[in-house]
Amino acid sequence: MKLPGDLGHLTYCLNIHPAETWNECRAALSGPVAAVKQALCPDDPFTVGLRFSAVATEALEDTEARADLKQILAAHDFQALTVNGFPYGPFHGPRVKEDVYQPDWTKPERAAYTIALAELMADLNPQGAEISLSTVPGTFKPLGAGQERKMADYFLRCAAFCHDVREQTRRTVQIAIEPEPFCFLETIAETVAFFDKYLFSDAAVTTMSGLTGLSRGDAAAALPRHLGLCYDVCHAAVEYEDPAGSITALRSAGIPVHKLQLSAALRVPSVDGRARKTLAAFDEPTYLHQVVSRRGETLHYTSDLQEALARLDSDGEEWRIHFHVPLFVDDIPPFKSTQDFLGEILKIHRQAPISNHLEVETYTWGVLPGGLRGESIEDDIAREMRWVLDRLDIGNAKTSAL
């Protein structure tokens, strides 16, 4: 939904629903997404956070399927301004874990998928639209060393494609790279360094100029137009980033936040035997739950919760776990969430907008322990979005109960 003033658009991501095929996406749009819109803004357009797997994206190259999608968007008064291009394959049911990053940005398949999504999203929008496309932060951490230039080359080629799309259609597609714990781009400091050396450097400007025919000045201006960040608040909180400091660092480096994903992580204030026992309910086999622990000023990184639980010397540490929990929940006895971090980010956004696209992304409803889930996913999503509206001092005057 369009928020007042320059606060941007608020939506939630379709990756919350099991929608790997076009038919499943279609059912999600006509079912739960339509129900959430009815609850929040029945009489106004609703910005929808799309997610198409590679299989669904290929299916939507068919003329009839593409026309069907456009008809659904129009019938429900949906605005298709953002898409999650992070998970290439299945995202619900089978084991995902570190496979979610594959194919990564060292492979041509990732670039081809991103280009196909960019073309699709441009076709779904009117002239003048700004469209965000979030994507993998390069690759899984252990696979990134020595691959920097290869990944940068694919990013720049996709940016050049987006420039051509803009020239031909007057739609602007913004690739939003999403830093994540235990990935090649993990912290804001790592991200700023990579952009400075590989994506916004003089060499990158030369490459962009060569790919597009733009002058160096115009190529330099085009790079941040088509390359930037998806700032996932859960990920930043797990990394113990400073909310204001991280946003200031990005702004100082000239790196735009093309999408702001609103999410909260599981936080263990002090690990002990009870905490480890209770955490077993969160050690589920589908998603990767990276853990960053802190003792004093020292951080320790583990790639998954199971690995962290196997450590026997962790008593007294604080743990922040990449497990998305509902935005409206702070106390998860005996744990907490990083809701306060999210509140700080929303306060900053209220005062000086961070991004034009705000997207709620609690995709873990299907694997959350039962006590954290409501009667329906539509109820839970609407409640999260109302929580965001309240924190932005917008309130829920336009919303109704499901």
CSV table of C-alpha atoms in Angstrom, one decimal, residues 6-398:
chain,number,residue,atom,x,y,z
A,6,ASP,CA,7.5,10.0,1.0
A,7,LEU,CA,7.4,7.0,3.3
A,8,GLY,CA,7.1,4.7,0.2
A,9,HIS,CA,5.1,1.5,-0.3
A,10,LEU,CA,4.4,-1.2,2.3
A,11,THR,CA,3.9,-4.8,1.3
A,12,TYR,CA,4.7,-8.3,2.3
A,13,CYS,CA,6.7,-11.0,0.3
A,14,LEU,CA,5.0,-13.8,-1.5
A,15,ASN,CA,7.8,-16.1,-0.4
A,16,ILE,CA,5.8,-16.5,2.7
A,17,HIS,CA,3.5,-18.8,0.8
A,18,PRO,CA,4.4,-22.2,-0.9
A,19,ALA,CA,4.4,-20.9,-4.5
A,20,GLU,CA,7.0,-22.5,-6.6
A,21,THR,CA,4.9,-22.9,-9.8
A,22,TRP,CA,2.9,-20.3,-11.7
A,23,ASN,CA,-0.3,-22.1,-10.7
A,24,GLU,CA,0.7,-21.9,-7.0
A,25,CYS,CA,1.6,-18.2,-7.4
A,26,ARG,CA,-1.8,-17.6,-9.0
A,27,ALA,CA,-3.6,-19.3,-6.1
A,28,ALA,CA,-1.6,-17.3,-3.5
A,29,LEU,CA,-2.4,-14.0,-5.3
A,30,SER,CA,-6.1,-14.8,-5.5
A,31,GLY,CA,-6.3,-16.2,-2.0
A,32,PRO,CA,-4.2,-15.1,0.9
A,33,VAL,CA,-2.8,-11.9,-0.7
A,34,ALA,CA,-6.3,-10.8,-1.7
A,35,ALA,CA,-7.5,-11.5,1.9
A,36,VAL,CA,-4.7,-9.4,3.4
A,37,LYS,CA,-5.5,-6.5,1.0
A,38,GLN,CA,-9.1,-6.7,2.0
A,39,ALA,CA,-8.1,-6.4,5.6
A,40,LEU,CA,-5.7,-3.5,5.2
A,41,CYS,CA,-6.8,-1.4,2.3
A,42,PRO,CA,-10.0,-2.7,0.6
A,43,ASP,CA,-10.6,0.4,-1.4
A,44,ASP,CA,-7.1,1.4,-2.4
A,45,PRO,CA,-4.3,-0.2,-4.5
A,46,PHE,CA,-2.2,-2.8,-2.7
A,47,THR,CA,1.5,-3.1,-3.4
A,48,VAL,CA,2.3,-6.8,-3.7
A,49,GLY,CA,5.8,-8.3,-3.0
A,50,LEU,CA,6.0,-10.9,-5.8
A,51,ARG,CA,8.2,-14.0,-5.7
A,52,PHE,CA,8.7,-16.2,-8.8
A,53,SER,CA,11.0,-19.2,-8.9
A,54,ALA,CA,12.9,-19.9,-12.0
A,55,VAL,CA,10.3,-22.5,-13.0
A,56,ALA,CA,7.4,-19.9,-12.5
A,57,THR,CA,9.4,-17.2,-14.3
A,58,GLU,CA,9.9,-19.5,-17.3
A,59,ALA,CA,6.2,-20.4,-17.3
A,60,LEU,CA,5.3,-16.7,-17.4
A,61,GLU,CA,7.2,-16.3,-20.7
A,62,ASP,CA,4.1,-17.9,-22.2
A,63,THR,CA,1.8,-15.2,-23.7
A,64,GLU,CA,-1.4,-16.6,-22.1
A,65,ALA,CA,0.2,-17.1,-18.7
A,66,ARG,CA,1.6,-13.5,-18.8
A,67,ALA,CA,-1.9,-12.1,-19.7
A,68,ASP,CA,-3.4,-14.2,-16.9
A,69,LEU,CA,-1.0,-12.6,-14.4
A,70,LYS,CA,-1.8,-9.1,-15.6
A,71,GLN,CA,-5.5,-9.8,-15.4
A,72,ILE,CA,-5.2,-11.0,-11.8
A,73,LEU,CA,-3.1,-7.9,-10.8
A,74,ALA,CA,-5.7,-5.6,-12.4
A,75,ALA,CA,-8.7,-7.4,-10.9
A,76,HIS,CA,-7.4,-7.2,-7.4
A,77,ASP,CA,-5.9,-3.7,-7.7
A,78,PHE,CA,-2.4,-5.0,-7.0
A,79,GLN,CA,0.7,-3.0,-7.8
A,80,ALA,CA,3.7,-5.2,-8.7
A,81,LEU,CA,6.5,-2.9,-7.7
A,82,THR,CA,8.9,-5.4,-6.1
A,83,VAL,CA,10.0,-9.0,-6.6
A,84,ASN,CA,12.1,-11.4,-4.5
A,85,GLY,CA,14.6,-12.9,-6.9
A,86,PHE,CA,16.7,-14.5,-4.1
A,87,PRO,CA,15.4,-18.1,-4.0
A,88,TYR,CA,15.9,-19.6,-7.5
A,89,GLY,CA,14.2,-23.0,-6.7
A,90,PRO,CA,11.8,-24.4,-4.1
A,91,PHE,CA,11.6,-22.5,-0.9
A,92,HIS,CA,9.1,-24.5,1.1
A,93,GLY,CA,8.9,-28.2,2.1
A,94,PRO,CA,12.2,-29.8,1.1
A,95,ARG,CA,15.6,-29.0,2.7
A,96,VAL,CA,16.7,-25.5,1.5
A,97,LYS,CA,19.6,-24.6,3.8
A,98,GLU,CA,22.7,-23.3,1.9
A,99,ASP,CA,21.2,-24.5,-1.4
A,100,VAL,CA,19.0,-21.3,-1.4
A,101,TYR,CA,22.0,-19.4,-2.7
A,102,GLN,CA,22.4,-21.6,-5.8
A,103,PRO,CA,22.9,-20.9,-8.6
A,104,ASP,CA,24.9,-18.0,-7.1
A,105,TRP,CA,26.5,-15.0,-8.7
A,106,THR,CA,29.5,-16.9,-10.0
A,107,LYS,CA,27.2,-18.8,-12.4
A,108,PRO,CA,25.5,-17.6,-15.6
A,109,GLU,CA,22.2,-19.1,-14.6
A,110,ARG,CA,21.8,-16.6,-11.8
A,111,ALA,CA,22.3,-13.7,-14.2
A,112,ALA,CA,19.9,-15.2,-16.7
A,113,TYR,CA,17.2,-15.7,-14.0
A,114,THR,CA,17.7,-12.1,-12.9
A,115,ILE,CA,17.4,-10.7,-16.4
A,116,ALA,CA,14.2,-12.8,-17.0
A,117,LEU,CA,12.7,-11.4,-13.8
A,118,ALA,CA,13.7,-7.8,-14.7
A,119,GLU,CA,12.0,-8.2,-18.1
A,120,LEU,CA,8.9,-9.7,-16.5
A,121,MET,CA,8.6,-6.9,-13.9
A,122,ALA,CA,9.1,-4.2,-16.4
A,123,ASP,CA,6.2,-5.7,-18.5
A,124,LEU,CA,3.9,-5.7,-15.4
A,125,ASN,CA,4.4,-2.0,-14.7
A,126,PRO,CA,3.4,1.4,-16.2
A,127,GLN,CA,6.0,3.8,-17.6
A,128,GLY,CA,7.8,5.7,-14.9
A,129,ALA,CA,7.7,2.8,-12.4
A,130,GLU,CA,10.6,2.1,-10.1
A,131,ILE,CA,10.9,-1.7,-9.5
A,132,SER,CA,13.1,-3.4,-6.9
A,133,LEU,CA,14.5,-6.9,-7.4
A,134,SER,CA,16.2,-8.4,-4.4
A,135,THR,CA,18.9,-11.1,-4.9
A,136,VAL,CA,21.6,-13.3,-3.3
A,137,PRO,CA,24.6,-11.5,-1.7
A,138,GLY,CA,27.0,-13.1,-4.1
A,139,THR,CA,27.3,-16.6,-2.7
A,140,PHE,CA,27.6,-18.7,0.5
A,141,LYS,CA,30.6,-17.5,2.6
A,142,PRO,CA,32.9,-20.4,2.0
A,143,LEU,CA,32.5,-20.2,-1.8
A,144,GLY,CA,33.3,-16.5,-2.2
A,145,ALA,CA,37.0,-16.2,-1.9
A,146,GLY,CA,38.7,-15.4,-5.2
A,147,GLN,CA,35.3,-15.0,-7.0
A,148,GLU,CA,34.9,-11.3,-6.5
A,149,ARG,CA,35.6,-10.1,-10.1
A,150,LYS,CA,33.4,-12.9,-11.6
A,151,MET,CA,30.5,-11.9,-9.4
A,152,ALA,CA,31.0,-8.2,-10.1
A,153,ASP,CA,31.0,-8.9,-13.8
A,154,TYR,CA,27.6,-10.6,-13.7
A,155,PHE,CA,26.2,-7.8,-11.5
A,156,LEU,CA,27.4,-5.2,-14.0
A,157,ARG,CA,26.0,-7.1,-17.0
A,158,CYS,CA,22.6,-7.3,-15.3
A,159,ALA,CA,22.8,-3.6,-14.5
A,160,ALA,CA,23.6,-2.9,-18.1
A,161,PHE,CA,20.5,-4.9,-19.1
A,162,CYS,CA,18.4,-2.9,-16.7
A,163,HIS,CA,19.7,0.3,-18.3
A,164,ASP,CA,18.6,-1.0,-21.7
A,165,VAL,CA,15.2,-1.9,-20.3
A,166,ARG,CA,14.8,1.6,-18.9
A,167,GLU,CA,15.8,3.1,-22.3
A,168,GLN,CA,13.3,1.0,-24.1
A,169,THR,CA,10.4,0.9,-21.7
A,170,ARG,CA,10.8,3.9,-19.3
A,171,ARG,CA,10.6,1.4,-16.4
A,172,THR,CA,13.5,1.4,-13.9
A,173,VAL,CA,14.5,-2.0,-12.5
A,174,GLN,CA,16.8,-1.8,-9.4
A,175,ILE,CA,18.8,-4.8,-8.4
A,176,ALA,CA,18.9,-5.0,-4.6
A,177,ILE,CA,21.7,-7.2,-3.2
A,178,GLU,CA,20.8,-8.6,0.2
A,179,PRO,CA,23.6,-9.1,2.7
A,180,GLU,CA,23.0,-12.1,5.0
A,181,PRO,CA,24.9,-13.8,7.8
A,182,PHE,CA,27.6,-16.3,6.7
A,183,CYS,CA,27.4,-15.1,3.1
A,184,PHE,CA,30.0,-13.5,0.8
A,185,LEU,CA,28.4,-10.1,1.6
A,186,GLU,CA,27.6,-10.4,5.3
A,187,THR,CA,28.2,-7.1,7.1
A,188,ILE,CA,27.6,-3.5,6.0
A,189,ALA,CA,31.4,-2.9,6.2
A,190,GLU,CA,32.0,-5.8,3.8
A,191,THR,CA,29.2,-4.6,1.5
A,192,VAL,CA,30.5,-1.0,1.3
A,193,ALA,CA,34.0,-2.3,0.5
A,194,PHE,CA,32.7,-4.5,-2.3
A,195,PHE,CA,30.7,-1.8,-3.9
A,196,ASP,CA,33.6,0.7,-3.6
A,197,LYS,CA,36.1,-1.7,-5.2
A,198,TYR,CA,34.0,-3.7,-7.7
A,199,LEU,CA,30.6,-2.1,-8.4
A,200,PHE,CA,31.0,1.7,-8.2
A,201,SER,CA,34.7,1.9,-8.9
A,202,ASP,CA,36.4,3.6,-11.9
A,203,ALA,CA,36.8,0.1,-13.4
A,204,ALA,CA,33.1,-0.6,-13.0
A,205,VAL,CA,32.2,2.7,-14.6
A,206,THR,CA,34.5,1.8,-17.6
A,207,THR,CA,32.7,-1.6,-17.8
A,208,MET,CA,29.3,-0.1,-17.6
A,209,SER,CA,30.2,2.5,-20.3
A,210,GLY,CA,31.4,-0.3,-22.6
A,211,LEU,CA,28.3,-2.4,-22.1
A,212,THR,CA,25.8,0.4,-22.6
A,213,GLY,CA,27.6,3.0,-24.8
A,214,LEU,CA,27.0,5.6,-22.1
A,215,SER,CA,29.6,8.3,-21.4
A,216,ARG,CA,31.6,7.7,-18.2
A,217,GLY,CA,29.6,10.4,-16.3
A,218,ASP,CA,26.2,8.8,-17.4
A,219,ALA,CA,27.5,5.3,-16.6
A,220,ALA,CA,28.5,6.4,-13.1
A,221,ALA,CA,25.0,7.8,-12.6
A,222,ALA,CA,23.4,4.6,-13.9
A,223,LEU,CA,25.2,2.2,-11.6
A,224,PRO,CA,23.5,3.2,-8.3
A,225,ARG,CA,20.2,3.6,-10.3
A,226,HIS,CA,20.3,-0.1,-11.0
A,227,LEU,CA,22.5,-1.6,-8.3
A,228,GLY,CA,22.0,-1.2,-4.5
A,229,LEU,CA,20.9,-3.0,-1.4
A,230,CYS,CA,18.1,-4.9,0.0
A,231,TYR,CA,18.6,-4.1,3.7
A,232,ASP,CA,17.1,-7.0,5.6
A,233,VAL,CA,16.6,-5.8,9.2
A,234,CYS,CA,16.8,-9.3,10.7
A,235,HIS,CA,20.1,-10.0,9.0
A,236,ALA,CA,21.6,-6.7,10.2
A,237,ALA,CA,20.4,-7.3,13.8
A,238,VAL,CA,22.0,-10.8,13.8
A,239,GLU,CA,25.3,-9.1,12.8
A,240,TYR,CA,25.1,-6.7,15.7
A,241,GLU,CA,25.1,-3.8,13.3
A,242,ASP,CA,24.3,-0.3,14.7
A,243,PRO,CA,20.9,0.7,13.2
A,244,ALA,CA,21.7,4.4,12.7
A,245,GLY,CA,25.4,3.7,12.0
A,246,SER,CA,24.7,1.2,9.3
A,247,ILE,CA,22.3,3.5,7.4
A,248,THR,CA,24.7,6.4,7.7
A,249,ALA,CA,27.5,4.2,6.3
A,250,LEU,CA,25.5,3.3,3.3
A,251,ARG,CA,24.4,6.8,2.6
A,252,SER,CA,28.0,8.1,3.0
A,253,ALA,CA,29.1,5.5,0.4
A,254,GLY,CA,26.3,6.5,-2.0
A,255,ILE,CA,24.8,3.0,-1.9
A,256,PRO,CA,21.0,3.2,-2.2
A,257,VAL,CA,18.7,0.9,-0.3
A,258,HIS,CA,16.3,-0.2,-3.1
A,259,LYS,CA,14.3,-2.4,-0.7
A,260,LEU,CA,14.0,-2.5,3.1
A,261,GLN,CA,12.9,-5.9,4.3
A,262,LEU,CA,11.2,-5.7,7.7
A,263,SER,CA,12.0,-8.7,9.8
A,264,ALA,CA,13.1,-9.7,13.3
A,265,ALA,CA,15.4,-12.3,14.5
A,266,LEU,CA,15.4,-14.7,17.5
A,267,ARG,CA,17.7,-13.4,20.3
A,268,VAL,CA,19.0,-15.3,23.3
A,269,PRO,CA,20.2,-12.8,26.0
A,270,SER,CA,22.3,-15.4,27.8
A,271,VAL,CA,22.8,-19.0,26.8
A,272,ASP,CA,22.4,-21.7,29.4
A,273,GLY,CA,21.2,-25.3,29.6
A,274,ARG,CA,17.5,-24.2,29.6
A,275,ALA,CA,18.1,-22.0,26.5
A,276,ARG,CA,19.8,-24.8,24.6
A,277,LYS,CA,17.0,-27.2,25.4
A,278,THR,CA,14.3,-24.8,24.4
A,279,LEU,CA,16.1,-23.9,21.2
A,280,ALA,CA,15.7,-27.5,20.0
A,281,ALA,CA,12.2,-26.5,18.8
A,282,PHE,CA,13.8,-23.9,16.4
A,283,ASP,CA,16.4,-26.4,15.1
A,284,GLU,CA,14.3,-27.4,12.0
A,285,PRO,CA,15.6,-29.0,8.8
A,286,THR,CA,14.3,-26.6,6.1
A,287,TYR,CA,16.1,-23.3,6.4
A,288,LEU,CA,19.6,-22.2,7.4
A,289,HIS,CA,19.6,-20.5,10.8
A,290,GLN,CA,23.0,-18.8,11.1
A,291,VAL,CA,24.1,-17.9,14.6
A,292,VAL,CA,26.3,-14.9,15.7
A,293,SER,CA,27.2,-15.1,19.3
A,294,ARG,CA,28.8,-12.4,21.4
A,295,ARG,CA,30.9,-12.5,24.6
A,296,GLY,CA,32.1,-9.1,25.5
A,297,GLU,CA,33.3,-7.5,22.2
A,298,THR,CA,34.1,-10.9,20.6
A,299,LEU,CA,31.8,-12.3,18.0
A,300,HIS,CA,31.7,-16.0,17.0
A,301,TYR,CA,30.0,-17.2,13.8
A,302,THR,CA,28.4,-20.5,13.1
A,303,SER,CA,26.6,-21.4,9.9
A,304,ASP,CA,23.6,-23.1,11.4
A,305,LEU,CA,21.8,-23.5,14.8
A,306,GLN,CA,22.6,-27.2,15.0
A,307,GLU,CA,26.3,-26.4,14.9
A,308,ALA,CA,25.9,-23.7,17.5
A,309,LEU,CA,24.0,-26.0,19.9
A,310,ALA,CA,26.9,-28.5,19.6
A,311,ARG,CA,29.3,-26.0,21.2
A,312,LEU,CA,29.7,-26.8,24.9
A,313,ASP,CA,31.5,-23.5,25.9
A,314,SER,CA,28.8,-21.1,25.1
A,315,ASP,CA,27.2,-20.4,28.5
A,316,GLY,CA,26.8,-16.7,29.2
A,317,GLU,CA,27.0,-15.7,25.5
A,318,GLU,CA,24.3,-13.7,23.7
A,319,TRP,CA,23.1,-15.4,20.6
A,320,ARG,CA,21.3,-13.8,17.7
A,321,ILE,CA,19.8,-16.4,15.4
A,322,HIS,CA,18.7,-16.0,11.7
A,323,PHE,CA,15.3,-17.3,12.4
A,324,HIS,CA,12.6,-14.8,11.4
A,325,VAL,CA,10.0,-14.4,14.1
A,326,PRO,CA,6.8,-12.4,14.1
A,327,LEU,CA,7.3,-8.6,14.1
A,328,PHE,CA,4.7,-8.1,16.8
A,329,VAL,CA,6.4,-10.5,19.3
A,330,ASP,CA,9.2,-9.3,21.5
A,331,ASP,CA,9.1,-11.8,24.4
A,332,ILE,CA,9.5,-15.5,23.4
A,333,PRO,CA,10.2,-16.9,26.8
A,334,PRO,CA,13.0,-17.5,27.7
A,335,PHE,CA,14.1,-15.6,24.6
A,336,LYS,CA,13.6,-12.2,23.1
A,337,SER,CA,13.5,-10.9,19.5
A,338,THR,CA,15.4,-8.1,17.8
A,339,GLN,CA,12.2,-6.1,17.6
A,340,ASP,CA,13.9,-3.1,19.2
A,341,PHE,CA,16.4,-3.0,16.3
A,342,LEU,CA,13.5,-3.0,13.8
A,343,GLY,CA,11.8,-0.2,15.8
A,344,GLU,CA,15.0,1.9,15.5
A,345,ILE,CA,15.1,1.4,11.7
A,346,LEU,CA,11.5,2.4,11.3
A,347,LYS,CA,12.1,5.5,13.4
A,348,ILE,CA,15.0,6.4,11.1
A,349,HIS,CA,12.8,5.8,8.1
A,350,ARG,CA,10.0,7.9,9.5
A,351,GLN,CA,12.4,10.8,9.9
A,352,ALA,CA,14.5,10.4,6.7
A,353,PRO,CA,13.1,7.7,4.4
A,354,ILE,CA,15.5,4.8,3.8
A,355,SER,CA,13.8,3.2,0.8
A,356,ASN,CA,10.7,3.5,-1.4
A,357,HIS,CA,9.9,-0.2,-0.9
A,358,LEU,CA,9.2,-1.7,2.6
A,359,GLU,CA,8.5,-5.4,2.6
A,360,VAL,CA,7.5,-7.6,5.6
A,361,GLU,CA,9.3,-10.9,5.2
A,362,THR,CA,8.5,-13.4,8.0
A,363,TYR,CA,8.7,-16.5,5.8
A,364,THR,CA,9.0,-19.0,8.6
A,365,TRP,CA,5.3,-19.4,9.6
A,366,GLY,CA,5.3,-23.0,8.5
A,367,VAL,CA,8.2,-24.0,10.8
A,368,LEU,CA,7.6,-21.7,13.8
A,369,PRO,CA,6.8,-23.4,17.1
A,370,GLY,CA,3.0,-23.5,17.4
A,371,GLY,CA,2.7,-20.9,20.2
A,372,LEU,CA,3.9,-18.2,17.9
A,373,ARG,CA,1.3,-18.7,15.2
A,374,GLY,CA,-2.2,-17.4,15.0
A,375,GLU,CA,-5.3,-19.0,13.6
A,376,SER,CA,-4.4,-18.2,10.0
A,377,ILE,CA,-1.4,-16.9,8.1
A,378,GLU,CA,-3.6,-14.0,6.8
A,379,ASP,CA,-4.3,-12.9,10.4
A,380,ASP,CA,-0.6,-13.0,11.2
A,381,ILE,CA,0.5,-11.1,8.1
A,382,ALA,CA,-2.1,-8.4,8.6
A,383,ARG,CA,-1.1,-8.1,12.3
A,384,GLU,CA,2.5,-7.6,11.3
A,385,MET,CA,1.7,-4.9,8.8
A,386,ARG,CA,-0.5,-3.1,11.3
A,387,TRP,CA,2.4,-3.2,13.7
A,388,VAL,CA,4.6,-1.5,11.1
A,389,LEU,CA,1.9,1.1,10.4
A,390,ASP,CA,1.7,1.9,14.1
A,391,ARG,CA,5.5,2.3,14.4
A,392,LEU,CA,5.4,4.7,11.5
A,393,ASP,CA,2.7,6.7,13.3
A,394,ILE,CA,0.2,5.9,10.5
A,395,GLY,CA,-2.2,3.8,12.5
A,396,ASN,CA,-4.7,1.5,11.1
A,397,ALA,CA,-7.6,3.8,10.2
A,398,LYS,CA,-7.9,2.2,6.8
